Amino acid sequence: MKSSGLSLDQAPPEDIPFRFFLTAPVFGFLAGSLILFRGDFLFSSSWHFETIVLTHLIALGWVMMIMMGAFYQLVPVLAGGQVPWIALSRAVHFFMTIGILALAGGLILISPLLIAVVITALFLAFTVFLTQLLTALFRVKANRPVVVAMRISLISLALAVSLGVLELGAVTGLWPLLIERSIVKSLHVTLALSGGIGGLIVGVGFHVIPMFYLSSPFPEKRAVWILNAGLFSLATFSVLLLISAGSAMLFTAMLPGVAASIIFAVTVWQMLLKRKRKVVDATLRFWQIGLLAFPLSLLCLAAQLFWPDERLPFAFGLLFLMGFAATITNGMLYKIVPFLIWFHRFSTLVGKVKVPLLKDILPAKRTTAQLLTAVLALLTLLPGALLHIDWLVRAGAVFWLTSSGWLGLNLIFAFRQKPVIND
């Protein structure tokens, strides 16, 4: 079955993406609980173990969980690549969950035993995941922008995970770190966020914006330029970090990537404004918020090269992870999940029994209410963290907790929709 360029016959079993999608709000809730408990302390230094835990609860627990579920769904459907050993995806989810929970407990309790569990579990999860997806993608002969972006994302993730394991083992005394820790940290963040997360969202955006919002296609030549500029910046910036280059050279290396992010954001914004179906819903607003936060986050990162203020890394982290990555993945869940439920459970029943419309599987009033709490979380956490206003940070935590819980309830509501077969 093909629809809008999708190879739906190659879609994985329903439970595989859903187990990743349904887990993400749980880790979002844990992240909000940590902010509520520790308050402004989490934003006093990026080296605090609890701050590192918070970052990874969002980056791995929320964003990476959704990305993994999306990869398993989108590589066969969008890219046309058959994912091998698909049943192992369930083991990937299990080891990811164990690894992230052990990471939180290991760093907070400073437990070498739990850190050993982290390294083992995440190594197994990412090794299987990356082997599956890279095998599928490199079997695809077409070098369409979405395929290239997925390859860049996965290779960046592989490098980022390797660096993260090296740093984690060194911090807990399992082995020595041969490179300066600040360099390893910067490389890890750059590859994981800009390459891994940014690469996937940009690449998938090329395809899903026209598909879900009935807009004009993303200009292919522009998409290729964006990917080339982003990859050039990512590779050059990483090499310059390794050789301890000066701020001016690092800033110059970032410019093509920042320009690419701005061009991507402006292009998608224009596509959304000119879409054929002028309905405004929560998913559209999630995309628009993310498109604003993406280039702003990279500008904060660039500014840090010349203005070594501890607030700038936090501004980058909050804008990139919460404002861009978590926001857009949240919005995309509201498009992907109802579609998957309708496809797997109702598509074969059309004309036989009464089937719901996509908008009935997850009503707009539920998603709009959650959007409001997500926006309030960002609007309170960002100034609270940067100005060190503890009560504002804790208020943001309450909004983030509410938003994460609401997202989870919405996904469960959609997941429980099943056909009613009359005798």
GROMACS .gro file of N, CA, C and O in nm, residues 21 76 101 134 144 155 178 187 190 217 248 255 261 273 279 290 301 306 346 355 367 382 384:
model
   92
   21PHE      N    1   0.706   0.574   2.216
   21PHE     CA    2   0.629   0.697   2.230
   21PHE      C    3   0.565   0.709   2.367
   21PHE      O    4   0.563   0.818   2.427
   76PRO      N    5   1.142   0.255   0.720
   76PRO     CA    6   1.074   0.173   0.619
   76PRO      C    7   0.972   0.252   0.535
   76PRO      O    8   0.959   0.230   0.415
  101LEU      N    9   1.725   0.507   3.352
  101LEU     CA   10   1.695   0.505   3.495
  101LEU      C   11   1.822   0.483   3.578
  101LEU      O   12   1.842   0.548   3.681
  134LEU      N   13   2.131   0.175   1.048
  134LEU     CA   14   2.234   0.205   0.948
  134LEU      C   15   2.236   0.099   0.838
  134LEU      O   16   2.255   0.132   0.720
  144ARG      N   17   1.800   1.065  -0.141
  144ARG     CA   18   1.709   1.177  -0.117
  144ARG      C   19   1.748   1.248   0.013
  144ARG      O   20   1.807   1.187   0.102
  155ILE      N   21   2.494   0.851   1.240
  155ILE     CA   22   2.639   0.851   1.257
  155ILE      C   23   2.679   0.947   1.369
  155ILE      O   24   2.767   0.918   1.452
  178LEU      N   25   4.174   1.032   2.805
  178LEU     CA   26   4.297   1.079   2.742
  178LEU      C   27   4.282   1.219   2.682
  178LEU      O   28   4.382   1.284   2.652
  187LEU      N   29   3.221   1.809   2.246
  187LEU     CA   30   3.201   1.723   2.130
  187LEU      C   31   3.075   1.638   2.146
  187LEU      O   32   2.996   1.622   2.052
  190THR      N   33   2.769   1.863   2.098
  190THR     CA   34   2.757   1.907   1.958
  190THR      C   35   2.705   1.795   1.869
  190THR      O   36   2.612   1.815   1.790
  217PRO      N   37   0.596   2.132  -0.175
  217PRO     CA   38   0.713   2.053  -0.137
  217PRO      C   39   0.829   2.142  -0.092
  217PRO      O   40   0.842   2.256  -0.137
  248ALA      N   41   3.747   3.252   1.747
  248ALA     CA   42   3.718   3.308   1.615
  248ALA      C   43   3.701   3.197   1.511
  248ALA      O   44   3.609   3.201   1.427
  255LEU      N   45   2.909   2.930   1.141
  255LEU     CA   46   2.824   3.018   1.060
  255LEU      C   47   2.740   2.945   0.955
  255LEU      O   48   2.620   2.972   0.942
  261SER      N   49   2.018   2.660   0.965
  261SER     CA   50   1.904   2.648   1.057
  261SER      C   51   1.804   2.761   1.034
  261SER      O   52   1.683   2.739   1.038
  273LEU      N   53   0.255   2.882   0.626
  273LEU     CA   54   0.165   2.995   0.600
  273LEU      C   55   0.089   2.977   0.469
  273LEU      O   56  -0.026   3.021   0.457
  279VAL      N   57  -0.636   2.519   0.846
  279VAL     CA   58  -0.674   2.487   0.984
  279VAL      C   59  -0.555   2.510   1.077
  279VAL      O   60  -0.442   2.471   1.047
  290GLY      N   61   0.893   2.560   1.782
  290GLY     CA   62   1.022   2.495   1.759
  290GLY      C   63   1.106   2.566   1.655
  290GLY      O   64   1.229   2.576   1.670
  301LEU      N   65   2.464   2.951   2.150
  301LEU     CA   66   2.585   2.871   2.152
  301LEU      C   67   2.702   2.947   2.090
  301LEU      O   68   2.815   2.945   2.140
  306PHE      N   69   3.243   3.397   2.271
  306PHE     CA   70   3.305   3.526   2.300
  306PHE      C   71   3.262   3.584   2.435
  306PHE      O   72   3.324   3.677   2.486
  346PHE      N   73  -0.800   0.051   1.174
  346PHE     CA   74  -0.926   0.088   1.110
  346PHE      C   75  -0.922   0.086   0.957
  346PHE      O   76  -1.028   0.081   0.894
  355VAL      N   77  -1.593   0.376   1.095
  355VAL     CA   78  -1.458   0.401   1.143
  355VAL      C   79  -1.443   0.550   1.177
  355VAL      O   80  -1.505   0.635   1.113
  367THR      N   81  -0.534   1.821   2.278
  367THR     CA   82  -0.398   1.861   2.240
  367THR      C   83  -0.376   2.011   2.262
  367THR      O   84  -0.267   2.052   2.300
  382LEU      N   85   1.270   2.935   3.126
  382LEU     CA   86   1.378   3.008   3.060
  382LEU      C   87   1.421   3.131   3.139
  382LEU      O   88   1.539   3.142   3.177
  384GLY      N   89   1.344   3.202   3.451
  384GLY     CA   90   1.376   3.159   3.587
  384GLY      C   91   1.517   3.104   3.598
  384GLY      O   92   1.591   3.135   3.692
   0.00000   0.00000   0.00000
